[in-house]
Coordinates of C-alpha atoms in Angstrom, one line a residue:
M1 CA 56.7 18.7 165.5
I2 CA 57.1 17.7 161.9
A3 CA 54.1 17.5 159.6
D4 CA 53.0 14.2 158.1
L5 CA 54.9 13.6 154.9
D6 CA 52.0 11.6 153.5
L7 CA 54.2 8.8 152.2
A8 CA 53.1 5.2 151.9
G9 CA 55.7 3.2 153.8
A10 CA 56.9 3.3 157.4
P11 CA 59.5 6.0 158.1
S12 CA 62.3 3.4 158.6
R13 CA 61.6 2.0 155.1
T14 CA 61.2 5.4 153.5
R15 CA 64.2 7.3 152.0
V16 CA 64.0 11.0 151.9
V17 CA 66.7 13.1 150.2
V18 CA 67.1 16.5 151.9
A19 CA 68.4 19.5 149.9
M20 CA 70.9 20.8 152.5
S21 CA 72.1 24.4 151.8
G22 CA 74.1 24.7 155.0
G23 CA 71.5 27.0 156.6
V24 CA 69.4 26.4 159.7
D25 CA 66.1 25.7 157.8
S26 CA 67.3 22.7 155.7
S27 CA 69.4 21.5 158.5
V28 CA 66.4 21.3 160.8
V29 CA 64.4 19.5 158.1
A30 CA 67.1 16.8 158.0
G31 CA 67.2 16.6 161.8
L32 CA 63.5 16.4 162.3
L33 CA 63.2 13.7 159.6
K34 CA 66.1 11.7 161.1
T35 CA 64.4 12.0 164.5
A36 CA 61.1 10.8 163.1
G37 CA 62.9 7.6 161.9
Y38 CA 63.2 8.3 158.1
D39 CA 66.1 7.1 156.1
V40 CA 67.6 10.5 155.4
V41 CA 70.3 11.3 152.8
G42 CA 71.7 14.9 152.7
V43 CA 72.6 16.4 149.3
T44 CA 74.3 19.8 149.0
L45 CA 74.7 21.5 145.6
Q46 CA 77.8 23.6 144.9
L47 CA 76.3 26.2 142.6
Y48 CA 79.0 28.8 142.0
D49 CA 82.6 29.8 142.5
H50 CA 82.5 30.6 146.2
G51 CA 85.6 32.7 146.2
E52 CA 84.4 36.1 147.5
A53 CA 81.3 34.6 149.1
T54 CA 83.1 32.0 151.3
H55 CA 83.0 34.1 154.4
R56 CA 80.2 36.5 153.4
K57 CA 77.2 36.5 155.7
G58 CA 74.0 35.6 153.9
A59 CA 75.6 33.6 151.1
C60 CA 74.4 30.1 150.3
C61 CA 75.5 27.1 148.2
A62 CA 79.2 28.0 148.5
G63 CA 82.3 27.3 150.6
Q64 CA 81.3 27.9 154.2
D65 CA 77.8 26.7 153.6
I66 CA 79.0 23.4 152.2
H67 CA 81.2 23.0 155.3
D68 CA 78.2 23.7 157.6
A69 CA 76.0 21.2 155.8
R70 CA 78.7 18.6 156.1
R71 CA 79.0 19.3 159.9
V72 CA 75.3 19.0 160.3
A73 CA 75.2 15.7 158.5
E74 CA 78.0 14.4 160.8
T75 CA 76.1 15.6 163.9
L76 CA 72.9 13.8 162.7
G77 CA 74.8 10.7 161.5
I78 CA 73.4 10.8 158.0
P79 CA 75.1 10.2 154.6
H80 CA 75.9 13.5 152.8
Y81 CA 76.9 14.2 149.3
V82 CA 78.2 17.4 147.6
L83 CA 77.3 17.7 143.9
D84 CA 79.1 20.1 141.6
Y85 CA 76.4 21.9 139.7
E86 CA 78.4 25.0 138.9
E87 CA 78.2 24.6 135.1
R88 CA 74.6 23.7 135.1
F89 CA 73.8 26.7 137.4
K90 CA 75.7 29.1 135.2
E91 CA 73.9 27.9 132.1
T92 CA 70.4 27.8 133.4
V93 CA 70.4 30.6 136.0
I94 CA 73.3 33.0 135.9
D95 CA 73.5 33.4 132.1
G96 CA 69.7 33.8 131.9
F97 CA 69.8 36.4 134.6
A98 CA 72.4 38.4 132.8
S99 CA 70.6 38.2 129.4
S100 CA 67.4 39.3 131.0
Y101 CA 69.0 42.3 132.7
V102 CA 70.7 43.4 129.5
A103 CA 67.2 43.2 127.8
G104 CA 65.9 45.8 130.3
E105 CA 64.1 43.3 132.6
T106 CA 64.2 42.6 136.3
P107 CA 64.7 38.8 136.6
V108 CA 64.0 36.6 139.6
P109 CA 66.9 34.1 139.5
C110 CA 65.6 32.2 142.6
V111 CA 62.6 31.1 140.6
S112 CA 64.8 29.9 137.8
C113 CA 67.0 28.0 140.3
N114 CA 64.1 26.2 141.8
Q115 CA 62.6 25.5 138.4
T116 CA 65.7 24.0 136.9
V117 CA 68.5 23.0 139.2
K118 CA 66.7 22.2 142.4
F119 CA 63.3 20.8 141.3
H120 CA 64.5 19.2 138.1
D121 CA 68.1 18.1 138.3
L122 CA 68.2 17.5 142.1
L123 CA 64.9 15.8 141.9
D124 CA 66.3 13.4 139.3
T125 CA 69.3 12.8 141.5
A126 CA 67.0 12.0 144.5
R127 CA 65.2 9.4 142.4
Q128 CA 68.5 7.9 141.3
L129 CA 69.4 7.5 145.0
G130 CA 66.2 5.5 145.5
A131 CA 64.3 8.3 147.4
D132 CA 60.6 8.3 148.0
A133 CA 60.6 12.1 148.3
L134 CA 62.8 15.2 148.2
A135 CA 62.5 17.5 151.1
T136 CA 63.6 21.2 151.3
G137 CA 63.7 23.9 153.9
H138 CA 61.3 26.3 152.1
Y139 CA 58.7 28.0 154.1
V140 CA 55.7 26.8 152.1
A141 CA 53.2 24.0 152.7
S142 CA 51.8 21.2 150.6
R143 CA 49.1 18.6 151.2
R144 CA 47.0 16.2 149.3
H145 CA 44.2 17.7 147.2
G146 CA 42.3 15.0 145.3
E147 CA 44.7 12.7 143.5
H148 CA 47.6 15.1 143.7
R149 CA 49.2 17.6 146.1
A150 CA 48.6 21.3 146.2
L151 CA 50.8 24.2 147.3
Y152 CA 49.9 26.6 150.1
R153 CA 51.2 29.6 151.9
P154 CA 52.9 28.6 155.2
V155 CA 51.9 29.3 158.8
D156 CA 54.7 31.9 159.1
I157 CA 53.6 34.5 156.6
D158 CA 56.7 36.7 157.2
R159 CA 58.8 33.8 155.8
D160 CA 56.5 32.8 153.0
Q161 CA 58.5 31.6 150.0
S162 CA 55.7 30.5 147.8
Y163 CA 56.4 33.4 145.4
F164 CA 59.6 31.7 144.3
L165 CA 58.0 28.3 143.8
F166 CA 55.1 29.1 141.5
A167 CA 56.9 27.3 138.6
T168 CA 56.9 24.0 140.4
T169 CA 55.1 21.5 138.1
Q170 CA 52.4 19.1 139.4
A171 CA 54.8 16.1 139.0
Q172 CA 57.4 17.9 141.0
L173 CA 54.9 19.0 143.6
D174 CA 53.8 15.4 144.1
F175 CA 57.4 14.3 144.9
V176 CA 58.7 17.2 147.0
R177 CA 57.9 17.8 150.7
F178 CA 58.1 21.0 152.7
P179 CA 58.2 20.1 156.4
L180 CA 58.6 23.7 157.6
G181 CA 55.3 24.9 156.3
T182 CA 53.7 24.4 159.8
L183 CA 56.5 26.0 161.8
T184 CA 57.5 29.6 162.5
K185 CA 61.1 30.7 162.1
A186 CA 61.5 31.0 165.9
E187 CA 60.3 27.4 166.2
T188 CA 62.7 26.3 163.6
R189 CA 65.7 27.9 165.4
E190 CA 64.5 26.3 168.7
A191 CA 64.4 22.9 167.0
A192 CA 67.9 23.4 165.8
R193 CA 69.1 24.1 169.3
E194 CA 67.3 21.0 170.6
L195 CA 68.9 19.0 167.9
G196 CA 72.3 20.4 168.9
L197 CA 73.0 21.9 165.5
A198 CA 75.9 24.4 165.2
V199 CA 73.9 26.4 162.7
A200 CA 71.0 27.3 165.1
D201 CA 71.9 31.0 165.1
K202 CA 73.3 31.2 161.6
H203 CA 72.3 34.3 159.5
D204 CA 69.6 33.7 156.9
S205 CA 70.5 33.9 153.2
Q206 CA 70.1 37.3 151.7
D207 CA 69.8 38.8 148.3
I208 CA 71.0 36.8 145.3
C209 CA 73.6 34.2 146.2
F210 CA 75.9 34.8 143.2
V211 CA 75.9 38.6 143.5
P212 CA 78.4 39.7 146.1
N213 CA 77.4 42.8 148.0
G214 CA 74.3 43.2 145.8
K215 CA 76.3 44.7 142.9
Y216 CA 74.3 43.4 140.0
A217 CA 75.9 45.6 137.3
A218 CA 79.4 44.3 138.2
V219 CA 78.3 40.7 137.7
I220 CA 76.6 41.4 134.4
E221 CA 79.6 43.4 133.1
R222 CA 81.8 40.4 133.8
L223 CA 79.4 38.0 132.1
K224 CA 78.4 40.2 129.2
P225 CA 81.4 42.4 128.3
G226 CA 80.3 45.5 126.5
A227 CA 76.8 45.3 127.7
S228 CA 77.0 48.5 129.6
E229 CA 76.7 51.0 126.7
A230 CA 76.1 54.6 127.4
G231 CA 72.9 56.4 126.2
D232 CA 70.4 59.1 126.9
I233 CA 68.2 59.7 129.9
V234 CA 64.9 60.8 128.4
H235 CA 61.9 62.2 130.1
I236 CA 58.6 60.5 129.1
D237 CA 57.6 63.7 127.4
G238 CA 60.5 63.4 125.0
R239 CA 63.1 65.7 126.6
V240 CA 66.7 64.5 126.7
L241 CA 67.8 65.2 130.3
G242 CA 71.3 63.7 130.4
R243 CA 73.5 60.6 129.8
H244 CA 73.9 57.3 131.5
D245 CA 76.6 54.6 131.6
G246 CA 74.4 51.7 130.7
I247 CA 70.8 50.6 131.4
I248 CA 72.0 47.7 133.5
H249 CA 72.6 50.2 136.2
Y250 CA 68.9 51.0 136.4
T251 CA 65.7 49.3 137.4
I252 CA 62.1 50.3 136.8
G253 CA 60.7 52.2 139.8
Q254 CA 64.1 53.5 140.8
R255 CA 64.3 57.0 142.2
R256 CA 67.7 57.5 143.8
G257 CA 70.9 57.7 141.8
I258 CA 69.3 58.4 138.4
G259 CA 71.8 61.1 137.7
V260 CA 69.6 64.0 136.6
A261 CA 67.5 66.6 138.4
I262 CA 64.8 68.9 137.1
G263 CA 63.3 70.2 140.4
E264 CA 60.7 67.4 140.8
P265 CA 61.0 63.7 141.8
L266 CA 61.9 61.4 138.8
F267 CA 61.5 57.7 138.6
V268 CA 62.7 55.1 136.0
V269 CA 59.6 54.3 134.0
H270 CA 60.9 52.2 131.2
L271 CA 64.2 50.8 129.9
D272 CA 64.8 50.8 126.2
P273 CA 67.7 48.4 125.4
R274 CA 67.3 48.9 121.6
G275 CA 67.7 52.7 121.9
K276 CA 70.0 52.5 124.9
R277 CA 67.7 54.9 126.7
V278 CA 66.6 55.2 130.3
I279 CA 63.1 56.7 130.3
V280 CA 62.1 58.6 133.4
G281 CA 59.0 60.4 134.6
P282 CA 56.8 61.3 137.5
R283 CA 55.5 58.7 140.0
E284 CA 52.1 58.6 138.3
A285 CA 53.7 57.3 135.1
L286 CA 54.6 54.1 137.0
A287 CA 51.0 53.2 137.8
T288 CA 50.1 49.8 136.4
R289 CA 46.7 48.0 136.4
R290 CA 47.1 45.3 133.8
L291 CA 50.0 42.8 133.3
H292 CA 50.6 40.5 130.3
L293 CA 52.3 37.2 131.2
R294 CA 54.5 34.6 129.5
H295 CA 55.6 31.1 130.5
V296 CA 52.6 30.6 132.8
N297 CA 52.5 27.6 135.1
W298 CA 49.1 26.5 136.4
I299 CA 48.8 24.3 139.4
G300 CA 45.3 25.1 140.4
D301 CA 42.3 22.8 139.7
G302 CA 41.7 21.9 136.0
T303 CA 43.7 23.7 133.3
V304 CA 44.1 27.3 132.1
D305 CA 41.6 26.5 129.4
G306 CA 39.0 26.0 132.1
I307 CA 39.2 29.6 133.2
P308 CA 35.8 31.3 132.5
E309 CA 35.6 33.6 129.5
G310 CA 34.9 36.5 131.8
G311 CA 38.0 35.6 133.9
M312 CA 38.3 34.6 137.5
D313 CA 39.0 36.4 140.7
V314 CA 42.3 35.7 142.3
Y315 CA 44.8 37.3 144.6
A316 CA 48.0 38.3 142.8
R317 CA 51.5 39.1 144.0
V318 CA 54.1 40.9 141.9
R319 CA 56.8 41.0 144.5
S320 CA 57.9 38.6 147.2
T321 CA 57.8 41.4 149.8
R322 CA 54.2 42.3 149.0
P323 CA 51.0 40.5 150.2
P324 CA 48.7 39.0 147.6
L325 CA 46.1 41.6 146.4
P326 CA 42.7 41.2 144.7
A327 CA 43.0 40.8 140.9
R328 CA 41.2 39.4 137.9
L329 CA 42.8 36.6 135.8
R330 CA 41.9 36.5 132.1
V331 CA 42.9 34.3 129.2
E332 CA 42.4 35.6 125.7
G333 CA 43.7 34.0 122.5
G334 CA 45.9 31.7 124.6
R335 CA 47.6 34.6 126.4
M336 CA 47.1 35.3 130.1
S337 CA 46.8 38.7 131.6
V338 CA 46.1 40.0 135.1
E339 CA 44.0 43.0 136.1
L340 CA 45.2 44.4 139.4
G341 CA 42.3 45.7 141.5
D342 CA 44.2 48.4 143.3
G343 CA 47.0 48.8 140.8
E344 CA 50.7 48.6 141.4
S345 CA 53.7 50.9 141.0
G346 CA 57.1 50.1 139.5
V347 CA 56.2 46.7 138.0
A348 CA 59.0 45.5 135.7
P349 CA 59.1 42.9 132.9
G350 CA 60.9 39.8 134.0
Q351 CA 59.4 39.9 137.5
A352 CA 57.0 37.1 138.5
C353 CA 53.3 37.4 139.1
V354 CA 51.9 34.7 141.3
F355 CA 48.2 33.8 141.8
Y356 CA 46.5 32.6 145.0
D357 CA 43.0 31.8 146.1
G358 CA 43.3 34.0 149.2
D359 CA 45.7 36.4 150.9
G360 CA 46.4 34.8 154.3
A361 CA 48.2 31.8 155.8
G362 CA 47.1 28.6 154.1
A363 CA 46.0 30.3 150.8
R364 CA 46.5 28.0 147.9
V365 CA 49.0 28.8 145.1
L366 CA 47.2 28.5 141.8
G367 CA 50.2 29.2 139.6
G368 CA 52.0 32.2 138.1
G369 CA 53.9 33.6 135.2
F370 CA 56.6 36.0 134.2
I371 CA 55.6 39.6 133.4
E372 CA 56.2 40.3 129.7
R373 CA 54.6 43.7 129.7
A374 CA 53.0 46.1 132.2
E375 CA 50.3 48.4 130.9
H376 CA 50.5 51.9 132.3
S377 CA 47.9 54.7 132.3
R378 CA 46.5 55.7 128.9
E379 CA 48.6 58.9 129.0
A380 CA 51.8 57.1 129.9
E381 CA 51.2 54.3 127.4
G382 CA 50.7 56.9 124.6
A383 CA 53.9 58.7 125.6
L384 CA 55.9 55.5 125.7
T385 CA 54.5 54.3 122.3
R386 CA 55.7 57.6 120.7
L387 CA 59.1 57.2 122.3
M388 CA 59.5 53.6 121.2
A389 CA 58.5 54.6 117.6
T390 CA 61.3 57.1 117.5
S391 CA 63.7 54.4 118.8
A392 CA 62.6 52.0 116.0
A393 CA 62.9 54.7 113.4
A394 CA 66.4 55.6 114.5
A395 CA 67.4 51.9 114.4
V396 CA 66.1 51.6 110.8
A397 CA 67.9 54.7 109.7

C-alpha cells in the first residue's frame, strides 16, 4: 500500500523519523513504514501551551494529540520522543503571524511552520538521530526527477496540502518523504483500522492550531498589547462612513460584520495600518489580475533566472481552498509577478501564491512566494493611491 520511499538501503537497515502529530495521517505513515520493515522512530513536537486546546476537536501539537501520538507509538512498538519546541514555534511562527496581521496582512502560519520548525529544525533532529529520511503525513507526493526529487499534487485532490509546502527547499525535498501522496483519506482511515490504531476515526486538524475557536484578534491582542487601535472606516471614494476598533478585526474581502451600511454591499478592499483605516468599497474594487511577490522559492527545473523574458505559463493558486488557475509568471528586475488569467477577488498581502505546471492530480509544484501587493483595476488603484497619499500627508503633519 505504501509508495516506494526510493531509499538506497534495505528497509530493515533504513531509519525513518516520522513526524507524529497525534492525528490519523501521521499515525498511519508510522504504521505503514513499520509494517514495511523500516526502522521507525516517532517524534512529536509540542508547539504551544496546550491549555485551552487540550480537549478541543481539531487541535494539533498539544496535550491530547501528544497523548494520542504516544499511544500509537506504543501500539506499533516504536520508540517515540516528544520535543519541546514551544519557544522556537513562538519566535518563528506565532510572533511573525501577529506582526503580519498588525501590518494589515493575512498571513499563512502553516507555511511558516513547515518552512522553519518542521522542515528545518525537525529535519536537523532527524539527521541527529541517524535517520535516512524524515516522513510526514501531508497529502502531497514526491518522486525522483533527474538528480533530485520534485513535489507533486497528491491523488486525493480534496486533501491536497501542496499549497502549504511551496517553501520547501530542494535540499529538504530530497530528504523528506510523503507516503500518503498515493492514498485517499478514506484509504488512510481504513489503513488505521487495519493497523488497530485508536485514532482511526479522530477528527482532522482544523483552522490554525494556536488560535482557539478561530478568534485571531484575541490572540493578537494578547501578543501585541495596544495593537487594536480605533480608526476610520473609509469608502474607497474618500467618504468616512464610521469607526472601527482596530484593523486586526478585518480581512480583505470581508463583507459581514464591517459595521457600516450605505444601502449597497460593502467589502473590505484595503487595510491601512499607518492611517489606522479600513477601506471599503463595492465588490468590483476587489478584482485583482496581477500580484507582486516576495520571498519566492523556486523548486522547478533550472532557476528563476531561466524564466523567459516574456514570462512562462503556469497554474497559480492564491488560496488553499481554490484550484490552480491559468496564469503568467514574469521576472523583471529581479522581482517576480504573476498575471492571473481570469483574475481573483479578495486577494490579500501576506497570502501565498503557489505555481504548478498543471491543475490536476500529479501536477508538479514549481514554487511560490508571498503576496506583497495585489494590483486592482485601474480605477480602484487610482482611488487607493489618492487615499494612501492623504494618509502619508497626515502622518508627516
